[in-house]
Short mmCIF file of C-alpha atoms in Angstrom, two decimals:
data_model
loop_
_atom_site.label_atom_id
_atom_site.label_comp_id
_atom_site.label_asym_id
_atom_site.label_seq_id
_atom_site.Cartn_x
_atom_site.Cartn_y
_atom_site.Cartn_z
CA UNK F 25 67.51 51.07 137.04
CA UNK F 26 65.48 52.74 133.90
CA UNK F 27 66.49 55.57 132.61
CA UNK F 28 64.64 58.14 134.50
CA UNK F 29 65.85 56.89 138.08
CA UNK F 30 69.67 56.98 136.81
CA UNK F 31 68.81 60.43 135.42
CA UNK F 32 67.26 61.54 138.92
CA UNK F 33 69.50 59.78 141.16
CA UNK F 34 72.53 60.72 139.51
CA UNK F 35 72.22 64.31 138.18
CA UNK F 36 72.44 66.40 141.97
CA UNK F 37 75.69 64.03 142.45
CA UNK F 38 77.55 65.46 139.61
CA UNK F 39 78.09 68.63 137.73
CA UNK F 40 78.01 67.01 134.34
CA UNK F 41 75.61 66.69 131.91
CA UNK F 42 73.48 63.55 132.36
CA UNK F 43 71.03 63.18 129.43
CA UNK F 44 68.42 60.34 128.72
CA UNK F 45 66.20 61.77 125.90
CA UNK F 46 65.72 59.63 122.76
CA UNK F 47 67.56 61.88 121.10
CA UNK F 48 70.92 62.00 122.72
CA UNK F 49 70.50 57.81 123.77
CA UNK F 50 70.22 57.28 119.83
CA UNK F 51 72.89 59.06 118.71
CA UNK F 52 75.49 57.20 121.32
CA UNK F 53 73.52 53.81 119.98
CA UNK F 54 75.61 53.65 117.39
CA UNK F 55 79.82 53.73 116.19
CA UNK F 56 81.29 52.69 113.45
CA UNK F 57 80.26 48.78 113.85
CA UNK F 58 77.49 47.71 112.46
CA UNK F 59 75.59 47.25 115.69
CA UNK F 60 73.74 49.25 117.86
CA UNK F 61 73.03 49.45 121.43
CA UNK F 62 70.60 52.05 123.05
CA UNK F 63 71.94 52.97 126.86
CA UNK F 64 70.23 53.63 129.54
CA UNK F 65 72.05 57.43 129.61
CA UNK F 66 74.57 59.27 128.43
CA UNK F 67 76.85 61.20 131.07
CA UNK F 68 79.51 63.63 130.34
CA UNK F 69 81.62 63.95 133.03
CA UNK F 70 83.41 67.74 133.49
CA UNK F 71 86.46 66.76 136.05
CA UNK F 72 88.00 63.70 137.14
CA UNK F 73 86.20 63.93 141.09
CA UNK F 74 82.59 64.19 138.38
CA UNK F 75 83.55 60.81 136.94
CA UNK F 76 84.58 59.09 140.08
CA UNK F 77 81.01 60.04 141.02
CA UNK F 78 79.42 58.84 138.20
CA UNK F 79 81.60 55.65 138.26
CA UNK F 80 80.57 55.02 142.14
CA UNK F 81 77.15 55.60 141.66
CA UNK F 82 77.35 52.98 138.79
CA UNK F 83 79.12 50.40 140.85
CA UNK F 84 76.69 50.74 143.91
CA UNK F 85 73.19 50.36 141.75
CA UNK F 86 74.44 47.64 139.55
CA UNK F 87 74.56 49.43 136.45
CA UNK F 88 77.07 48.86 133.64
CA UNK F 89 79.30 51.60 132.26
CA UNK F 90 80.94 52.16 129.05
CA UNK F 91 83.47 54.82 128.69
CA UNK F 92 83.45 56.35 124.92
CA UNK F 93 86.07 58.39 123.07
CA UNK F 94 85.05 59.25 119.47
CA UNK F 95 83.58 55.85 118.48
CA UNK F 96 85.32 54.96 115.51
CA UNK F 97 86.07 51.30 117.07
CA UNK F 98 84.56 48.94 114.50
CA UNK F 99 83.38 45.84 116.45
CA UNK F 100 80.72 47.75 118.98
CA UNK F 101 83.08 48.41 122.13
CA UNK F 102 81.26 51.87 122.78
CA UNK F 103 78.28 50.71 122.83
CA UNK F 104 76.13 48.90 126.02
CA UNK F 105 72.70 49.12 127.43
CA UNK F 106 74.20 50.96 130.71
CA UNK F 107 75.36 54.69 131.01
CA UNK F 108 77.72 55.89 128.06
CA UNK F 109 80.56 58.23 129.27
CA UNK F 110 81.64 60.43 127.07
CA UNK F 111 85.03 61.84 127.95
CA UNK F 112 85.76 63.72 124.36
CA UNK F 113 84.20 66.54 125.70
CA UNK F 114 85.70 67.97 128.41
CA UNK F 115 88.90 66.04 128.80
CA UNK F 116 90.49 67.53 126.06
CA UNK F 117 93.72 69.48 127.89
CA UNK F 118 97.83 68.78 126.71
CA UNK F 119 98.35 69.47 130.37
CA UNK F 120 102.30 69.47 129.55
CA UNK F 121 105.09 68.61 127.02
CA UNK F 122 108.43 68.23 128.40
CA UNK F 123 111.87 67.26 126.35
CA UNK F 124 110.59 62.93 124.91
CA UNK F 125 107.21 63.29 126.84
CA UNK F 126 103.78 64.95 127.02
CA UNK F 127 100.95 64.36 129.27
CA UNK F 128 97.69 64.76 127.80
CA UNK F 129 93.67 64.38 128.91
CA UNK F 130 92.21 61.07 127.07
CA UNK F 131 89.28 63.62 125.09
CA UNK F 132 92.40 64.82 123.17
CA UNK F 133 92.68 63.94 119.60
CA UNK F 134 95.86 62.14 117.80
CA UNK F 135 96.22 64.92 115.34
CA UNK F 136 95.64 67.67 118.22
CA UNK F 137 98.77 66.01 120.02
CA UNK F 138 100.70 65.60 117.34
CA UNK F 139 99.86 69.14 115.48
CA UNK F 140 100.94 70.78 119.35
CA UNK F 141 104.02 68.36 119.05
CA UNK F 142 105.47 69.95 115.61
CA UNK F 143 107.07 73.11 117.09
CA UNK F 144 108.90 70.79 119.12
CA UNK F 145 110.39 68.62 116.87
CA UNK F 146 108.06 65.29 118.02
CA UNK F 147 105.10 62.88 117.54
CA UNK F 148 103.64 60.08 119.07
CA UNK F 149 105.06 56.61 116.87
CA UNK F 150 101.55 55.24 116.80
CA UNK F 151 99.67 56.19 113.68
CA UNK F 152 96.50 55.13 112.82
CA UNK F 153 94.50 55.68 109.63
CA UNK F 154 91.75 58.21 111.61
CA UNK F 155 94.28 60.21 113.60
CA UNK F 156 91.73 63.22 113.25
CA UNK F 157 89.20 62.09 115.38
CA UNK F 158 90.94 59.03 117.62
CA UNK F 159 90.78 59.58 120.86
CA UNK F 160 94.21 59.48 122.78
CA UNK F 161 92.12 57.84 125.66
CA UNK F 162 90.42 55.37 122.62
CA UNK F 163 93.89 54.50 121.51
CA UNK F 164 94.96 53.29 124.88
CA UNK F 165 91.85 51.61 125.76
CA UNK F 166 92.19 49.49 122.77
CA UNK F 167 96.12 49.19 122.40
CA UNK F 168 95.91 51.41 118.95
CA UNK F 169 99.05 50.89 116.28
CA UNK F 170 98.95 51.61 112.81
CA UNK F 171 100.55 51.19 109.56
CA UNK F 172 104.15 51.69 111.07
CA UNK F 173 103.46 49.03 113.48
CA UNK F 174 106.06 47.02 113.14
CA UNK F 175 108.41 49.60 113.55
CA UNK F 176 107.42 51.70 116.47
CA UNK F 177 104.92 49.21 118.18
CA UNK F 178 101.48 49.71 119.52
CA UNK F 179 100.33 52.64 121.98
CA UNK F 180 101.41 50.20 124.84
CA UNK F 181 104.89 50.21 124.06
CA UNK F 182 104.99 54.11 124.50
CA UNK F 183 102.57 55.05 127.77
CA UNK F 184 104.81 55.63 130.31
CA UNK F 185 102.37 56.76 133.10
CA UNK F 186 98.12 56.27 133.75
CA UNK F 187 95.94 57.75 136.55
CA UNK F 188 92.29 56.56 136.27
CA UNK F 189 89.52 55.99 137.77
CA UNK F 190 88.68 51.83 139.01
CA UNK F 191 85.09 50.65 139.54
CA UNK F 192 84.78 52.00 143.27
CA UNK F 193 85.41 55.46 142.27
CA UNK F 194 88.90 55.20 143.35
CA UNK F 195 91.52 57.09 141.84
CA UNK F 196 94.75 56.10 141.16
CA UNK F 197 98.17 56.06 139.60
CA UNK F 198 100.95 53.70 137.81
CA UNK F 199 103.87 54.77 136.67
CA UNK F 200 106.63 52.91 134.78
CA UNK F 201 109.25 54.54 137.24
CA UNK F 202 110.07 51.51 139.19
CA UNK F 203 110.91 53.89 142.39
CA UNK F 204 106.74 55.41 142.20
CA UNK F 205 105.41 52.17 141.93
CA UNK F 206 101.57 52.37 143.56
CA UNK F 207 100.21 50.35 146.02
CA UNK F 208 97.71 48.40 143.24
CA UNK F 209 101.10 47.37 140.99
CA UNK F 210 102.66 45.43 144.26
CA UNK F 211 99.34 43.61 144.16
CA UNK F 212 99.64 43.17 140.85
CA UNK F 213 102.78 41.81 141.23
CA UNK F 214 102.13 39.41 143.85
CA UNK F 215 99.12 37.75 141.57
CA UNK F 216 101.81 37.37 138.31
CA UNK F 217 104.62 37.09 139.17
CA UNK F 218 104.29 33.74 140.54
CA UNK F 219 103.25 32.69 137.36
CA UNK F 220 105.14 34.52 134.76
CA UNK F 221 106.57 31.27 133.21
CA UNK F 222 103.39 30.22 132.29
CA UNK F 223 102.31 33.32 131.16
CA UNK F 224 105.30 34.18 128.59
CA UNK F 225 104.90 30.43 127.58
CA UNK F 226 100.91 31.02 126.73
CA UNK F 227 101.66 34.13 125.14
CA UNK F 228 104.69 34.32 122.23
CA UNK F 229 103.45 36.06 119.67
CA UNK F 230 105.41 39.14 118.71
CA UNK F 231 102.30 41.16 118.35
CA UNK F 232 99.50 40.50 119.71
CA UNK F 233 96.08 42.33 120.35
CA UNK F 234 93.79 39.85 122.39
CA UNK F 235 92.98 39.86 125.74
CA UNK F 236 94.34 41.45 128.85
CA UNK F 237 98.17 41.47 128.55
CA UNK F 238 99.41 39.54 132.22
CA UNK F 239 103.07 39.97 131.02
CA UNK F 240 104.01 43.35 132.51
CA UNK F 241 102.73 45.77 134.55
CA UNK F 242 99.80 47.64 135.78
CA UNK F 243 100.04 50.34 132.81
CA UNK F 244 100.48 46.93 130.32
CA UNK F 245 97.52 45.13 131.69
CA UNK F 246 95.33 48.49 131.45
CA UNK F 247 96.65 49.14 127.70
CA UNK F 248 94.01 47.08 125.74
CA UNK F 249 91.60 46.45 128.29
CA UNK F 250 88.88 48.47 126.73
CA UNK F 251 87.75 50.08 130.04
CA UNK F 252 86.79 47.16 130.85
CA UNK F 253 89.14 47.79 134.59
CA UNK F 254 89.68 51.15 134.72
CA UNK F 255 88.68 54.58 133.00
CA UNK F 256 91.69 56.64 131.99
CA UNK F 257 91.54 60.36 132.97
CA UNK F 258 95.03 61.30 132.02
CA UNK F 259 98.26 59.69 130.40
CA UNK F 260 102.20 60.56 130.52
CA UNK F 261 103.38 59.45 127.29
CA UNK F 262 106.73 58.65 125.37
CA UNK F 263 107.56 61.07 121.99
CA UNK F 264 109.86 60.24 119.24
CA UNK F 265 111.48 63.12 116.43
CA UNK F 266 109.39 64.13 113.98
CA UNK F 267 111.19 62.33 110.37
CA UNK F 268 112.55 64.97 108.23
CA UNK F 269 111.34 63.26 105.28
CA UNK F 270 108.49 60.80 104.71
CA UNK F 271 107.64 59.61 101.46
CA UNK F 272 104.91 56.13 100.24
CA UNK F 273 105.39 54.24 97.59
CA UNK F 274 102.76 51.20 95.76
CA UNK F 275 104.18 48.92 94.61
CA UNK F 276 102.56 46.15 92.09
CA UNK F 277 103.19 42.45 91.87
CA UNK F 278 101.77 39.43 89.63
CA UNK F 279 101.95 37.22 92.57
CA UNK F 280 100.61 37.67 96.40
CA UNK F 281 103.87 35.35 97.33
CA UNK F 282 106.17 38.00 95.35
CA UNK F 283 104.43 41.29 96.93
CA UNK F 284 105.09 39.44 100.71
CA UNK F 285 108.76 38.15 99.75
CA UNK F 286 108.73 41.59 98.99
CA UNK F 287 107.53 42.95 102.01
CA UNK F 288 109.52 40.84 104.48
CA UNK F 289 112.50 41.90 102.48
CA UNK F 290 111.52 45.58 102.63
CA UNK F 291 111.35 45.56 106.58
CA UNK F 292 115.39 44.71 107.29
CA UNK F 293 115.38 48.35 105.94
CA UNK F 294 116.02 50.72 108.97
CA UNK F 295 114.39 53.68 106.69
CA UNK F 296 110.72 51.52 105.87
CA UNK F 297 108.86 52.64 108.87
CA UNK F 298 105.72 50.84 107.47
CA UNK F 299 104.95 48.31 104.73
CA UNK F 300 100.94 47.37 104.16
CA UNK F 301 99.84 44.69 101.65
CA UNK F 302 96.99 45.26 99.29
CA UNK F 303 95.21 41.83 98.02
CA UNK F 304 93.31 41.04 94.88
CA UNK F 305 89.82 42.13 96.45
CA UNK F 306 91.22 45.34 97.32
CA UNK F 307 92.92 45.60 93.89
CA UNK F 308 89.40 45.32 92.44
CA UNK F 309 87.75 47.91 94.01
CA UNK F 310 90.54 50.37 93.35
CA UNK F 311 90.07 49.77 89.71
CA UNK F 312 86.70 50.43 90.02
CA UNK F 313 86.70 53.70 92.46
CA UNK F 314 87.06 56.96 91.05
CA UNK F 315 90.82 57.21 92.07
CA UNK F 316 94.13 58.07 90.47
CA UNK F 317 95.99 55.16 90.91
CA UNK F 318 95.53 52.93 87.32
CA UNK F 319 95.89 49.76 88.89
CA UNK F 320 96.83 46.90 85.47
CA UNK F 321 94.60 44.27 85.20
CA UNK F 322 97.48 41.82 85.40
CA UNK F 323 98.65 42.69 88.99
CA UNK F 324 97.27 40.39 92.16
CA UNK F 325 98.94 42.33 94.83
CA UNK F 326 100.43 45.28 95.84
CA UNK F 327 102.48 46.62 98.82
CA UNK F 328 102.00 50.47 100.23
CA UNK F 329 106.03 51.24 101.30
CA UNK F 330 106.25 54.11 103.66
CA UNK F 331 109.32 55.27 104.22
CA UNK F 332 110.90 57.81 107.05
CA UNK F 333 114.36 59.37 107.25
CA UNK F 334 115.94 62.68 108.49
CA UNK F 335 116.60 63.35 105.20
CA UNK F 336 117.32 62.01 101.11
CA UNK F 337 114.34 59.63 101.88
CA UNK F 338 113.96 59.26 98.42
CA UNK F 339 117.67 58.08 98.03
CA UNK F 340 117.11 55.59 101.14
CA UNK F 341 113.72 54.40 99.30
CA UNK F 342 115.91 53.85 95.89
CA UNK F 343 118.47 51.85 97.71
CA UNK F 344 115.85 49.78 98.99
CA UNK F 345 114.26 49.00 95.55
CA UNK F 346 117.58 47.84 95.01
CA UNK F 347 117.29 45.14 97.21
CA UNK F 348 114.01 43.81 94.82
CA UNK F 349 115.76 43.52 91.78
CA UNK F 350 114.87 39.92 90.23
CA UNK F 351 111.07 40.44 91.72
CA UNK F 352 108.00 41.19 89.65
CA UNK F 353 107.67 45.30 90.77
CA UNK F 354 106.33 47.83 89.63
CA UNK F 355 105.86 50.92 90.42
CA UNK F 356 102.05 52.04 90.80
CA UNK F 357 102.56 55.27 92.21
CA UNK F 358 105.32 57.44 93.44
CA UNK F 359 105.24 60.68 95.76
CA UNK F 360 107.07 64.24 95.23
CA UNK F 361 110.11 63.51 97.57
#
């Protein structure tokens, strides 16, 4: 379909905003990837019965679909030559926050959950580096983690509930509550579960990001899929207590083996909620950036500590330097505690 038939075909079918000027179509071209795609249209949906529309109408002409959240994904998946959906907009509601959960709108932003959160003692674990504009619907559409990874897990490991929309317009629920199990998770089950040996023998890496995860559920396999199976329209998801003391440390090494000794050590720590590593290339650039950190010319690595505790974090984060002693370390930079 060209863009003018989609725009006339679609627009008395829905109440939101379809747009196909050159305009609009550029500026959802592009995201933070390098590439660019110019779709066919651009439709912002204003309720979930609007997108089912939209989604049907897709399905039954043949026409691809990409859902978007705030396009920071950096290898191109909001982009496609179909009809962008933007669901930033509009789907922007905390709909409710109850004692370890809230259920939120995808169009919601991390910081916007987590800044509602505060009064009530709680975040959400996964943290990463753009929380102001990420998407909640973005992070569960690619499986989002963060820094702290390693210690809280990725946005999978804390959705607890999804309704969306699939690519007949349907819309449906899952649920991690084994009694409210839909009617699309038994069919699930009968297509994997015959085969979950091989599965969990294909699959044994602690952490991994690629493909379609066929080792759980329905709310597992749609975690990471992109949109690729279904559009999220809403999500019930797990809290944790806000830390009553976060601090970050750098610290400098004159070896990359030292600064990852270092970092493997650092993680048996039950207060090091995150520990990144910082090569040579990235040493480089800090010494030449405008920044405050004076990097010595004889360091090759460095590790970014961050550390989380309900309280003396700075105490915890001494007793884990402790554990270094022997190592090359020092200390680059050291926050107010």
């Amino acid at each position: 379909m060209t863009p003018q038939q989609i725009a006339d075909e679609l627009t008395p079918l829905v109440r939101g905003r379809v747009s196909i000027d050159d305009v609009t179509r550029r500026l959802y071209s592009t995201d933070a990837s390098p590439f660019q795609i110019v779709p066919a249209a651009v439709f912002v949906p204003e309720s979930e019965d609007d997108l089912a529309v939209a989604v049907r109408f897709a399905a039954e002409n043949g026409v691809p679909i990409v859902p978007r959240g705030a396009g920071t994904g950096l290898a191109g998946e909001s982009l496609g030559a179909g009809i962008v959906i933007d669901l930033s907009v509009h789907f922007r509601g905390i709909l409710e926050i109850g004692d370890d959960w809230v259920r939120v709108q995808p169009g919601v932003t991390l910081r916007e959950l987590n800044d509602a959160l505060a009064p009530h003692g709680r975040r959400f674990a996964p943290d990463p580096s753009n929380a102001d504009v990420v998407t909640l619907g973005g992070m569960i559409a690619t499986n989002a983690s963060g820094g702290t990874a390693f210690r809280h897990g990725s946005t999978r490991q804390h959705v607890m509930g999804l309704r969306y929309v699939l690519a007949d317009g349907k819309i449906q629920g899952s649920t991690k509550n084994e009694e409210r199990r839909s009617e699309d998770d038994l069919a699930l089950d009968a297509l994997l579960v015959p085969h979950r040996q091989t599965i969990m023998d294909l699959d044994k890496k602690a952490f991994n990001h690629c493909g379609y995860d066929l080792s759980g559920d329905m709310i597992d396999l749609l975690v990471g899929s992109e949109g690729t199976l279904a559009i999220t329209t809403e999500a019930t998801l797990a809290t944790i207590p806000r830390a009553g003391g976060v601090a970050q440390y750098i610290l400098g090494y004159h070896t990359l083996d030292a600064a990852i000794a270092a970092g493997l050590t650092l993680r048996t720590h039950a207060s090091v909620a995150g520990c990144d590593l910082l090569d040579q290339r990235l040493l480089s650039l800090a010494r030449t950036s405008k920044t405050v950190l004076a990097v010595p010319p004889d360091l090759v690595a460095a590790i970014i500590v961050t550390f989380e505790a309900e309280a003396s974090v700075g105490r915890l984060a001494q007793a884990s330097f402790d554990s270094l002693r022997g190592s090359e370390v020092m200390v680059l930079a050291e926050p107010a505690i």
